[in-house]
């Protein structure tokens, strides 16, 4: 999905992006049997469903529903223009087919966004029509006959040569080239920009023009003249001539938090407001541009490195915020080295972006949390794709060697186990997916099958009606967790202590139920897979308490000067 023309389709059919990013491995190195454009099929079915439901909710025509949807989109990144563009091109066919009671599946096959691969099953979200599929598509062709609709092909490229579209195309093209949401920015620098892997991902830099200034370093000359570690504490106390950093932070054992994670660690989140017709309004999409530039991740609200107050109103805080509260000298010292699709096997491709200088920086707490992609699988038979314990062992050891040569002495590394994900199916399969709530016609069972059929599921192993497969996936996850446990108890490293913590989802389920809530409320409603913000914060809580109980040294001391720091420096300069 890097070529601009594909992206032109992708922008309005923005639903594709999350599925693309969540489902794809870090690099596309798994030649599937199906076309990678199958994300486009999901995007199309979702968008057409939303249009149909908007018309139903507002009792309006399909044309009006499409205009409504476009009007809700923000101008930024030319989302609104792109939406109008697509409506002009495919709108007429959609109108005709929906008014003939065709399902979104039929519409998208007709439009060639979905295609049945010979020898493979027909993928559909809604029940199939009663007559034969071929006949249905033939009917669809009859219905749109004589339509002025352009003849475009799948991934049609040259719609932009049409005079009336040229200007919009130009704008979109330049937006894409300059802006970027789709570019991988792999800078290892702390940044003053929030998204594009800037300070939503790691502590904000406080002087971008000086390479020796960044969060997490040991203060230069006790920060008498400038805030070299960006924790907001610097200068000299006029009363006694002692630098504040020395006064308040010396011996307080400052430390940062670094997460090596996957999409769960980065907090992958697709807001349900974006596809729930009954609740859709102008307000629904205000966060879309930011989300797109963060690859649909919301690290600023994540369980490990989140620094914003929770949007869900629960009182639990991220691990970073707790470390900060414990010692205000830790302000801004967080890094989220997480990537959608990350696993033990591909972590080496991006771990280089971890920035910690063994000599110059403060120790760090590193959480290794590859919680699913090693066992999830995407193909028709995910079992052979799963990482074996042997391969897992050797990659984890490589990662630990890397950390040993990059982390300052006195650091801590915590290996986080994999969950037993069978609960996912148990809690969700018979609930309605957000697309199915209006008409009670799409359950998670159906949604999972659709994604698996297209081989774009983020986790075939657990998002499956096949009980044998779910059990096998959990079995492998357990073997991998045991491997981590074994490493933690048998290996020693010079620069860090090593620990293992179980991923115990049932523990947070119990806690949530104690509050009178339901387990299914702990998952991202749209993908039916990722733990949501509440779950991440509850997991952070369990994690914190466990570590505090068993290995209090990991978290460092409470800084007795916190009140003075607050008094002198106020909020220490945001994140
Ligand atoms: C929906 O709109 C049609 C035509 O405008 C009208 O006849 C019908 O009464 C409306 N239905 C509802 C439930 O508002
Ligand atoms: C940032 O660093 C540059 C280069 O060291 C220095 O000249 C400048 O004064 C610094 N700015 C601030 C705000 O500290
Ligand atoms: C978070 O909430 C606390 C009080 O609960 C408030 O003092 C603080 O300003 C909030 N922070 C942000 C960034 O909104
Ligand atoms: C269920 O999954 C197992 C393991 O992948 C596989 O061997 C079996 O054929 C599957 N059963 C069905 C009905 O697909
Ligand atoms: C996973 O959880 C299920 C349900 O709680 C249980 O039956 C199963 O034995 C567990 N699997 C493993 C490998 O622990
Ligand atoms: C700003 C930042 O920390 N970005 C990094 C977050 O993690 C990804 C994946 O490792 C890196 O590519 C980014 O550079």
XYZ file of C-alpha atoms and ligand atoms in Angstrom:
659
model
C 0.000 0.000 0.000
C 2.796 2.412 -0.651
C 2.001 3.508 -4.182
C 0.087 6.781 -4.277
C -2.604 5.426 -6.536
C -3.441 2.687 -4.212
C -3.469 5.207 -1.446
C -5.964 7.362 -3.277
C -8.361 4.532 -2.901
C -7.203 3.912 0.592
C -7.774 7.401 1.884
C -11.526 7.452 1.511
C -11.769 3.787 2.190
C -9.800 4.586 5.257
C -10.922 1.484 6.965
C -8.358 -0.422 5.083
C -5.483 1.175 6.780
C -5.952 -0.215 10.228
C -6.606 -3.626 8.946
C -3.611 -3.318 6.751
C -1.329 -2.159 9.500
C -2.595 -4.453 12.169
C -2.658 -7.476 10.052
C 0.514 -7.118 8.124
C 3.808 -8.308 9.331
C 6.381 -5.593 9.868
C 7.553 -6.086 6.361
C 5.568 -7.915 3.823
C 7.606 -11.010 3.776
C 4.868 -13.561 3.778
C 3.749 -14.105 0.260
C 0.207 -15.236 0.912
C -1.832 -17.146 -1.528
C -4.238 -14.259 -1.725
C -3.710 -10.806 -3.021
C -2.617 -8.293 -0.418
C -5.330 -6.023 -1.780
C -7.796 -8.037 0.201
C -7.678 -5.272 2.755
C -9.420 -3.223 0.126
C -12.217 -5.771 0.124
C -12.709 -5.406 3.879
C -12.594 -1.631 3.521
C -15.194 -1.676 0.774
C -17.588 -3.967 2.634
C -17.286 -1.828 5.754
C -17.837 1.453 3.905
C -20.780 0.167 1.882
C -22.343 -1.224 5.063
C -21.932 2.120 6.767
C -23.546 3.920 3.818
C -26.456 1.505 3.820
C -26.940 1.899 7.561
C -26.665 5.679 7.441
C -29.492 5.709 4.911
C -31.495 3.475 7.204
C -30.815 5.548 10.321
C -31.641 8.864 8.658
C -34.360 7.427 6.470
C -32.592 8.978 3.516
C -31.537 7.965 0.033
C -28.232 6.232 -0.563
C -27.004 9.346 -2.369
C -27.791 11.474 0.676
C -26.152 8.921 2.963
C -22.940 9.058 0.963
C -22.950 12.832 1.072
C -23.559 12.705 4.798
C -20.624 10.379 5.318
C -18.308 12.635 3.291
C -19.544 15.698 5.141
C -18.531 14.128 8.448
C -14.937 13.635 7.340
C -12.370 16.312 8.190
C -10.732 18.422 5.480
C -7.308 17.436 6.709
C -5.276 15.073 4.529
C -7.943 15.777 1.908
C -10.127 13.139 3.409
C -13.295 15.005 2.510
C -12.261 15.655 -1.087
C -11.149 12.097 -1.539
C -14.470 10.884 -0.216
C -16.377 13.045 -2.688
C -14.124 11.805 -5.433
C -14.871 8.205 -4.715
C -18.588 8.897 -4.428
C -18.559 10.426 -7.903
C -16.905 7.380 -9.319
C -18.539 4.441 -7.612
C -21.579 6.168 -6.101
C -23.974 5.530 -8.997
C -23.351 1.783 -8.958
C -23.671 1.620 -5.187
C -26.997 3.428 -5.331
C -28.443 1.083 -7.917
C -27.239 -2.084 -6.255
C -28.320 -1.160 -2.761
C -31.737 -0.145 -3.966
C -32.027 -3.595 -5.554
C -31.400 -5.058 -2.080
C -27.952 -6.371 -2.865
C -25.671 -6.861 0.154
C -22.416 -5.016 0.674
C -20.605 -8.225 -0.322
C -22.297 -8.255 -3.707
C -21.674 -4.544 -4.227
C -17.969 -4.936 -3.487
C -17.561 -7.975 -5.685
C -19.335 -6.161 -8.459
C -17.040 -3.184 -8.006
C -14.093 -5.578 -8.036
C -12.826 -4.468 -4.680
C -13.432 -8.039 -3.651
C -12.510 -10.931 -5.859
C -12.941 -14.617 -5.485
C -9.614 -16.349 -5.995
C -10.091 -19.533 -8.042
C -9.811 -22.604 -5.863
C -10.404 -20.611 -2.709
C -13.592 -20.031 -0.786
C -15.854 -17.113 -1.495
C -15.381 -14.580 1.299
C -18.432 -12.768 2.579
C -19.547 -10.953 5.709
C -23.322 -11.197 5.263
C -25.294 -14.347 4.483
C -25.040 -15.320 0.830
C -27.970 -14.567 -1.455
C -30.329 -17.442 -2.137
C -29.553 -17.847 -5.821
C -26.155 -18.914 -7.071
C -23.363 -16.404 -6.603
C -22.562 -16.202 -10.311
C -26.165 -15.441 -11.064
C -26.236 -12.729 -8.431
C -23.210 -11.034 -9.936
C -24.763 -11.340 -13.378
C -27.925 -9.665 -12.027
C -25.809 -6.946 -10.547
C -24.245 -6.324 -13.930
C -27.678 -6.105 -15.501
C -28.833 -3.635 -12.887
C -26.031 -1.166 -13.451
C -26.090 -1.492 -17.212
C -26.188 1.838 -18.944
C -24.732 3.475 -15.910
C -22.525 6.427 -16.655
C -20.090 5.048 -14.159
C -16.542 5.050 -15.370
C -15.068 1.803 -16.310
C -12.366 1.459 -13.765
C -10.485 -1.631 -12.910
C -9.414 -2.856 -9.531
C -6.756 -0.430 -8.285
C -7.720 1.617 -11.251
C -5.091 4.033 -11.778
C -5.837 6.590 -14.198
C -9.000 8.163 -13.025
C -6.946 11.240 -12.498
C -6.489 11.854 -16.185
C -10.131 12.910 -16.292
C -10.318 16.681 -16.426
C -12.901 17.095 -13.687
C -10.886 14.986 -11.316
C -7.451 16.274 -12.119
C -7.400 19.006 -9.535
C -8.570 16.884 -6.635
C -6.145 14.176 -7.654
C -3.306 16.624 -7.683
C -4.172 17.773 -4.212
C -4.434 14.303 -2.854
C -1.230 13.273 -4.508
C 0.701 16.136 -3.068
C -0.864 15.606 0.338
C 0.300 12.057 0.216
C 3.761 12.937 -0.917
C 4.270 15.669 1.624
C 2.380 14.477 4.456
C 3.156 11.156 4.996
C 0.860 9.204 6.929
C 2.076 6.235 5.069
C 5.765 6.793 5.304
C 7.738 4.826 7.828
C 9.706 7.247 9.864
C 12.340 5.319 11.659
C 14.190 8.062 13.334
C 15.747 7.179 16.628
C 15.605 10.738 17.816
C 13.249 12.181 20.343
C 11.075 14.634 18.551
C 9.022 17.758 19.057
C 6.265 16.444 16.776
C 3.531 14.371 18.332
C 2.718 11.861 15.622
C 4.809 10.198 12.911
C 6.460 8.413 15.772
C 7.267 11.635 17.572
C 6.499 12.433 21.203
C 3.369 10.314 21.351
C 5.915 7.517 21.142
C 8.794 8.715 23.261
C 9.450 11.619 25.594
C 9.408 15.033 23.958
C 12.783 16.469 23.149
C 13.362 19.858 24.727
C 15.998 21.131 22.327
C 15.882 19.635 18.877
C 18.978 21.486 17.744
C 21.245 19.904 20.316
C 21.953 16.186 19.951
C 23.230 15.949 23.482
C 19.890 17.010 24.891
C 17.198 14.308 25.202
C 15.054 12.602 27.820
C 16.752 9.853 29.798
C 20.344 11.021 29.805
C 22.353 11.609 32.942
C 22.319 15.357 33.507
C 25.226 17.231 32.053
C 26.931 19.293 34.771
C 23.795 18.845 36.913
C 21.826 20.851 34.377
C 23.001 24.084 35.925
C 22.678 25.909 32.587
C 20.226 23.917 30.521
C 17.836 21.015 30.878
C 19.969 18.352 29.202
C 17.623 15.499 30.114
C 14.383 17.339 29.438
C 12.824 16.448 32.763
C 12.008 20.088 33.398
C 14.450 20.372 36.312
C 17.396 22.687 35.750
C 19.104 25.896 36.868
C 20.650 26.844 40.176
C 18.924 27.593 43.444
C 19.725 31.249 44.058
C 19.571 30.692 47.813
C 22.563 28.359 48.044
C 24.044 28.138 44.542
C 23.326 24.385 44.263
C 21.882 23.138 40.945
C 18.302 21.947 41.375
C 18.943 18.722 39.501
C 21.639 17.840 42.043
C 19.511 18.838 44.960
C 16.362 17.002 43.907
C 17.556 14.099 41.767
C 20.993 13.010 42.969
C 20.757 9.530 44.440
C 17.057 9.287 43.584
C 17.815 6.487 41.123
C 16.062 7.943 38.072
C 15.099 5.512 35.324
C 13.076 5.359 32.163
C 10.589 2.937 30.713
C 11.010 1.308 27.311
C 8.448 -0.977 25.772
C 9.394 -3.487 23.084
C 5.955 -4.388 21.899
C 3.459 -5.144 19.178
C 0.179 -3.523 18.253
C -1.215 -4.183 21.723
C 1.737 -2.381 23.270
C 1.309 0.543 20.917
C -2.411 0.495 21.705
C -3.962 -0.240 18.356
C -7.414 1.288 18.383
C -10.034 1.789 15.730
C -12.755 3.984 17.222
C -16.165 2.351 16.816
C -17.695 5.806 16.196
C -16.128 5.659 12.746
C -18.321 2.778 11.627
C -21.403 2.995 13.822
C -24.018 4.674 11.666
C -26.467 5.258 14.492
C -23.954 7.366 16.427
C -22.115 9.014 13.585
C -21.787 12.778 13.557
C -19.463 15.613 12.647
C -17.626 14.936 15.867
C -16.944 11.293 15.067
C -13.926 11.820 12.854
C -12.060 14.715 14.437
C -9.300 12.347 15.571
C -8.970 10.549 12.249
C -6.003 12.510 10.838
C -3.951 12.099 14.017
C -4.803 8.438 14.190
C -3.786 7.845 10.587
C -0.423 9.467 11.148
C 0.127 7.217 14.180
C -0.622 4.062 12.201
C -3.901 3.793 14.112
C -2.003 3.406 17.346
C -2.573 5.540 20.400
C 0.660 5.134 22.385
C -0.132 8.359 24.240
C -2.920 6.413 25.945
C -1.218 3.042 26.221
C -0.727 0.979 29.329
C 3.050 1.125 29.359
C 3.996 4.541 28.035
C 0.739 6.503 27.939
C 1.028 10.004 29.342
C -2.455 11.403 28.767
C -5.268 10.871 31.216
C -7.405 7.928 30.284
C -10.336 8.710 27.982
C -12.357 5.928 29.531
C -12.408 7.532 32.948
C -10.803 4.701 34.877
C -8.395 5.768 37.550
C -5.552 3.344 36.785
C -2.485 4.958 35.257
C 0.150 3.812 32.788
C 3.443 2.434 34.018
C 5.213 5.556 32.806
C 2.891 7.854 34.763
C 3.441 5.774 37.894
C 7.204 5.883 37.517
C 6.949 9.605 37.025
C 4.774 10.014 40.071
C 7.221 7.973 42.128
C 10.115 10.146 41.078
C 9.455 13.375 39.193
C 13.070 13.257 37.949
C 11.807 10.535 35.544
C 9.640 13.055 33.703
C 9.495 12.340 29.943
C 11.704 9.268 30.094
C 9.636 6.806 28.062
C 10.020 5.092 24.704
C 7.483 3.012 22.897
C 9.396 0.789 20.507
C 6.321 -1.023 19.330
C 5.057 -1.924 15.949
C 1.932 -3.439 14.529
C 2.704 -7.009 13.578
C 5.840 -7.225 15.713
C 7.001 -10.622 16.925
C 10.116 -12.186 18.416
C 11.179 -12.987 14.866
C 11.025 -9.509 13.348
C 11.878 -7.342 16.359
C 15.490 -7.146 15.179
C 14.313 -5.057 12.244
C 13.278 -2.159 14.402
C 14.964 -2.580 17.766
C 17.723 -0.319 16.448
C 15.388 2.590 17.041
C 15.751 2.052 20.771
C 17.792 4.953 21.962
C 19.770 4.394 25.117
C 23.413 5.135 25.594
C 25.065 2.703 27.979
C 27.505 5.348 29.173
C 25.569 8.578 29.093
C 22.040 7.596 30.041
C 20.083 6.561 33.104
C 19.186 2.894 33.573
C 15.942 1.722 32.039
C 13.162 -0.723 32.692
C 12.558 -2.595 29.454
C 9.363 -4.562 29.010
C 9.504 -7.226 26.335
C 5.907 -7.862 25.319
C 5.422 -9.790 22.098
C 2.081 -11.124 23.095
C 0.540 -12.672 20.016
C 2.128 -12.476 16.598
C 4.381 -15.461 17.234
C 1.379 -17.753 17.451
C -1.489 -15.932 15.756
C -0.989 -16.793 12.106
C -2.892 -15.389 9.164
C -2.924 -18.099 6.573
C -5.484 -20.797 6.012
C -3.434 -23.161 8.131
C -1.716 -21.035 10.739
C -0.022 -23.863 12.615
C 3.116 -24.155 10.455
C 3.515 -20.371 10.657
C 3.804 -20.356 14.440
C 7.191 -19.649 15.961
C 8.709 -22.800 17.433
C 10.107 -22.714 20.971
C 13.625 -23.245 19.541
C 13.395 -20.316 17.127
C 11.792 -18.256 19.823
C 14.568 -19.023 22.276
C 17.293 -18.016 19.896
C 15.666 -14.715 18.867
C 14.880 -13.748 22.429
C 18.494 -14.419 23.369
C 19.650 -12.220 20.472
C 17.386 -9.456 21.693
C 18.747 -9.786 25.208
C 22.332 -9.621 23.926
C 21.416 -6.482 22.036
C 19.926 -4.987 25.183
C 22.962 -5.960 27.194
C 25.164 -3.949 24.889
C 22.845 -0.918 24.781
C 21.431 -0.531 28.260
C 23.234 1.274 31.058
C 24.333 -0.841 33.993
C 21.616 -1.227 36.618
C 18.782 -1.623 34.118
C 15.980 -4.185 34.352
C 14.360 -6.291 31.669
C 10.992 -7.884 32.190
C 9.799 -10.605 29.843
C 6.050 -10.644 29.517
C 4.372 -13.950 28.770
C 1.836 -14.677 26.050
C -1.832 -14.982 26.982
C -3.999 -18.044 26.703
C -6.191 -16.339 24.111
C -9.034 -18.838 24.047
C -11.072 -16.399 26.121
C -11.375 -14.129 23.092
C -13.701 -16.499 21.292
C -15.511 -17.422 24.479
C -16.335 -13.828 25.336
C -17.038 -12.447 21.869
C -18.159 -14.937 19.258
C -21.901 -14.562 19.790
C -21.870 -10.791 20.412
C -22.716 -8.366 17.633
C -19.922 -6.586 15.844
C -20.448 -2.776 15.623
C -21.480 -3.280 11.974
C -24.097 -5.785 13.054
C -25.653 -3.940 15.950
C -28.232 -1.974 13.986
C -29.778 -4.955 12.227
C -28.512 -7.741 14.463
C -26.905 -9.408 11.494
C -23.126 -9.543 12.011
C -21.621 -11.413 14.949
C -17.926 -11.639 15.748
C -18.059 -15.224 14.562
C -19.048 -13.973 11.093
C -16.597 -11.109 11.207
C -13.699 -13.382 12.191
C -14.538 -15.831 9.388
C -14.637 -13.033 6.861
C -11.170 -11.802 7.879
C -9.732 -15.309 8.017
C -11.162 -16.159 4.638
C -9.442 -13.111 3.156
C -6.300 -13.951 5.142
C -6.207 -10.492 6.663
C -7.081 -11.533 10.190
C -4.755 -10.250 12.876
C -4.937 -13.641 14.584
C -6.330 -16.648 12.803
C -5.372 -18.963 15.668
C -7.644 -17.420 18.267
C -10.202 -15.631 16.074
C -11.555 -18.885 14.795
C -14.559 -21.118 15.276
C -12.216 -24.125 15.129
C -11.790 -25.209 18.708
C -8.878 -27.508 17.944
C -7.029 -24.630 16.374
C -7.714 -22.297 19.293
C -6.426 -24.914 21.716
C -3.303 -25.524 19.605
C -2.621 -21.798 19.529
C -2.878 -21.552 23.300
C -0.698 -24.600 23.673
C 2.048 -22.988 21.596
C 1.632 -19.705 23.454
C 2.177 -21.584 26.683
C 5.337 -23.230 25.337
C 6.692 -19.823 24.352
C 5.847 -18.342 27.747
C 7.629 -21.277 29.364
C 10.636 -20.524 27.193
C 10.683 -16.958 28.489
C 10.352 -18.191 32.036
C 13.239 -20.580 31.549
C 15.437 -17.831 30.131
C 14.575 -15.515 33.000
C 15.505 -18.064 35.624
C 18.640 -19.430 34.000
C 20.374 -16.530 32.230
C 22.374 -13.660 33.664
C 23.385 -10.446 31.950
C 25.900 -7.866 33.011
C 23.880 -4.703 32.553
C 20.427 -5.750 33.675
C 18.463 -8.027 35.932
C 16.004 -10.271 34.162
C 12.470 -11.180 35.250
C 9.417 -12.939 33.893
C 5.780 -11.978 34.411
C 2.711 -13.950 33.298
C 0.169 -12.340 31.003
C -2.811 -13.096 33.144
C -5.888 -11.794 31.417
C -8.235 -13.636 33.742
C -6.939 -11.540 36.600
C -8.166 -8.322 35.004
C -11.394 -9.969 33.939
C -12.048 -10.751 37.604
C -11.254 -7.203 38.615
C -13.546 -5.825 35.917
C -16.369 -8.125 36.918
C -15.923 -7.003 40.506
C -16.815 -3.537 39.232
C -20.031 -4.957 37.814
C -18.797 -4.969 34.229
C -18.668 -7.542 31.425
C -15.524 -9.264 30.073
C -16.344 -8.442 26.427
C -16.046 -4.751 27.284
C -12.276 -5.239 27.572
C -11.692 -5.651 23.827
C -11.442 -3.290 20.918
C -14.945 -3.520 19.476
C -13.992 -3.035 15.834
C -11.211 -5.592 15.473
C -12.563 -7.884 18.190
C -9.019 -8.725 19.146
C -6.842 -6.113 20.798
C -7.160 -5.298 24.484
C -8.707 -1.839 24.725
C -7.547 1.129 26.755
C -9.290 -0.057 29.912
C -7.759 -3.518 29.593
C -4.298 -2.069 28.985
C -4.523 0.120 32.060
C -5.820 -2.735 34.196
C -2.981 -4.908 32.920
C -0.537 -2.133 33.776
C -2.011 -2.061 37.266
C -1.599 -5.807 37.771
C 1.907 -5.619 36.363
C 2.910 -2.749 38.606
C 1.572 -4.380 41.734
C 3.283 -7.651 40.957
C 6.642 -6.006 40.342
C 6.316 -3.827 43.412
C 5.561 -6.853 45.556
C 8.217 -9.187 44.169
C 11.057 -6.968 42.969
C 10.635 -3.483 44.441
C 14.164 -2.506 43.324
C 12.999 -2.473 39.722
C 10.799 0.557 40.284
C 13.281 2.620 42.289
C 12.669 4.677 45.365
C 9.999 7.217 46.037
C 11.678 10.615 45.659
C 11.251 12.629 48.892
C 11.821 15.845 46.927
C 8.763 15.424 44.719
C 6.808 18.161 46.529
C 9.703 20.612 46.162
C 10.103 19.782 42.471
C 6.429 20.467 41.973
C 6.693 23.698 43.914
C 9.666 25.051 41.948
C 8.935 23.666 38.466
C 5.174 23.265 38.287
C 4.138 20.859 35.532
C 7.718 20.419 34.241
C 6.709 21.265 30.695
C 4.176 18.742 29.444
C 5.059 15.775 27.298
C -39.068 7.716 5.417
O -39.145 8.536 4.282
C -40.237 8.237 3.418
C -40.132 9.058 2.142
O -39.526 10.309 2.404
C -41.539 8.515 4.168
O -42.646 8.177 3.349
C -41.557 7.628 5.405
O -42.702 7.893 6.178
C -40.320 7.871 6.252
N -40.265 6.891 7.329
C -39.980 7.210 8.563
C -39.949 6.096 9.549
O -39.711 8.335 8.901
C 19.474 24.453 22.144
O 20.767 24.042 21.787
C 21.497 24.979 21.036
C 22.798 24.318 20.617
O 23.449 23.754 21.731
C 21.732 26.231 21.901
O 22.429 27.186 21.154
C 20.389 26.784 22.319
O 20.548 27.877 23.192
C 19.557 25.713 23.002
N 18.206 26.209 23.215
C 17.626 26.172 24.385
C 16.230 26.694 24.444
O 18.180 25.727 25.385
C -5.108 14.478 34.420
O -5.956 14.456 35.532
C -5.473 15.156 36.666
C -6.456 15.013 37.800
O -7.041 13.747 37.784
C -5.299 16.623 36.317
O -4.757 17.293 37.420
C -4.347 16.746 35.137
O -4.247 18.072 34.731
C -4.832 15.905 33.971
N -3.816 15.909 32.936
C -4.075 16.121 31.662
C -2.933 16.080 30.723
O -5.202 16.340 31.272
C -9.253 -27.152 12.783
O -7.896 -26.833 12.937
C -7.033 -27.943 12.898
C -5.643 -27.425 13.209
O -5.249 -26.444 12.326
C -7.122 -28.596 11.534
O -6.267 -29.710 11.488
C -8.550 -29.006 11.266
O -8.658 -29.495 9.965
C -9.475 -27.814 11.432
N -10.847 -28.243 11.345
C -11.693 -27.715 10.497
C -13.087 -28.247 10.540
O -11.365 -26.837 9.721
C -6.512 -22.111 28.021
O -7.710 -21.771 28.683
C -8.741 -22.732 28.507
C -10.001 -22.179 29.103
O -9.765 -21.580 30.314
C -8.306 -24.039 29.134
O -9.300 -25.013 28.966
C -7.022 -24.506 28.469
O -6.528 -25.672 29.079
C -5.955 -23.438 28.518
N -4.853 -23.837 27.655
C -3.579 -23.848 28.081
C -2.558 -24.295 27.106
O -3.261 -23.484 29.196
C 9.687 8.034 18.384
C 9.892 6.594 18.520
O 10.253 6.080 19.543
N 9.656 5.903 17.492
C 9.969 4.548 17.404
C 8.859 3.714 18.017
O 9.010 2.391 17.654
C 9.125 2.153 16.260
C 9.197 0.724 16.075
O 10.321 0.266 16.666
C 10.329 2.861 15.673
O 10.386 2.647 14.303
C 10.200 4.308 15.948
O 11.335 4.985 15.533
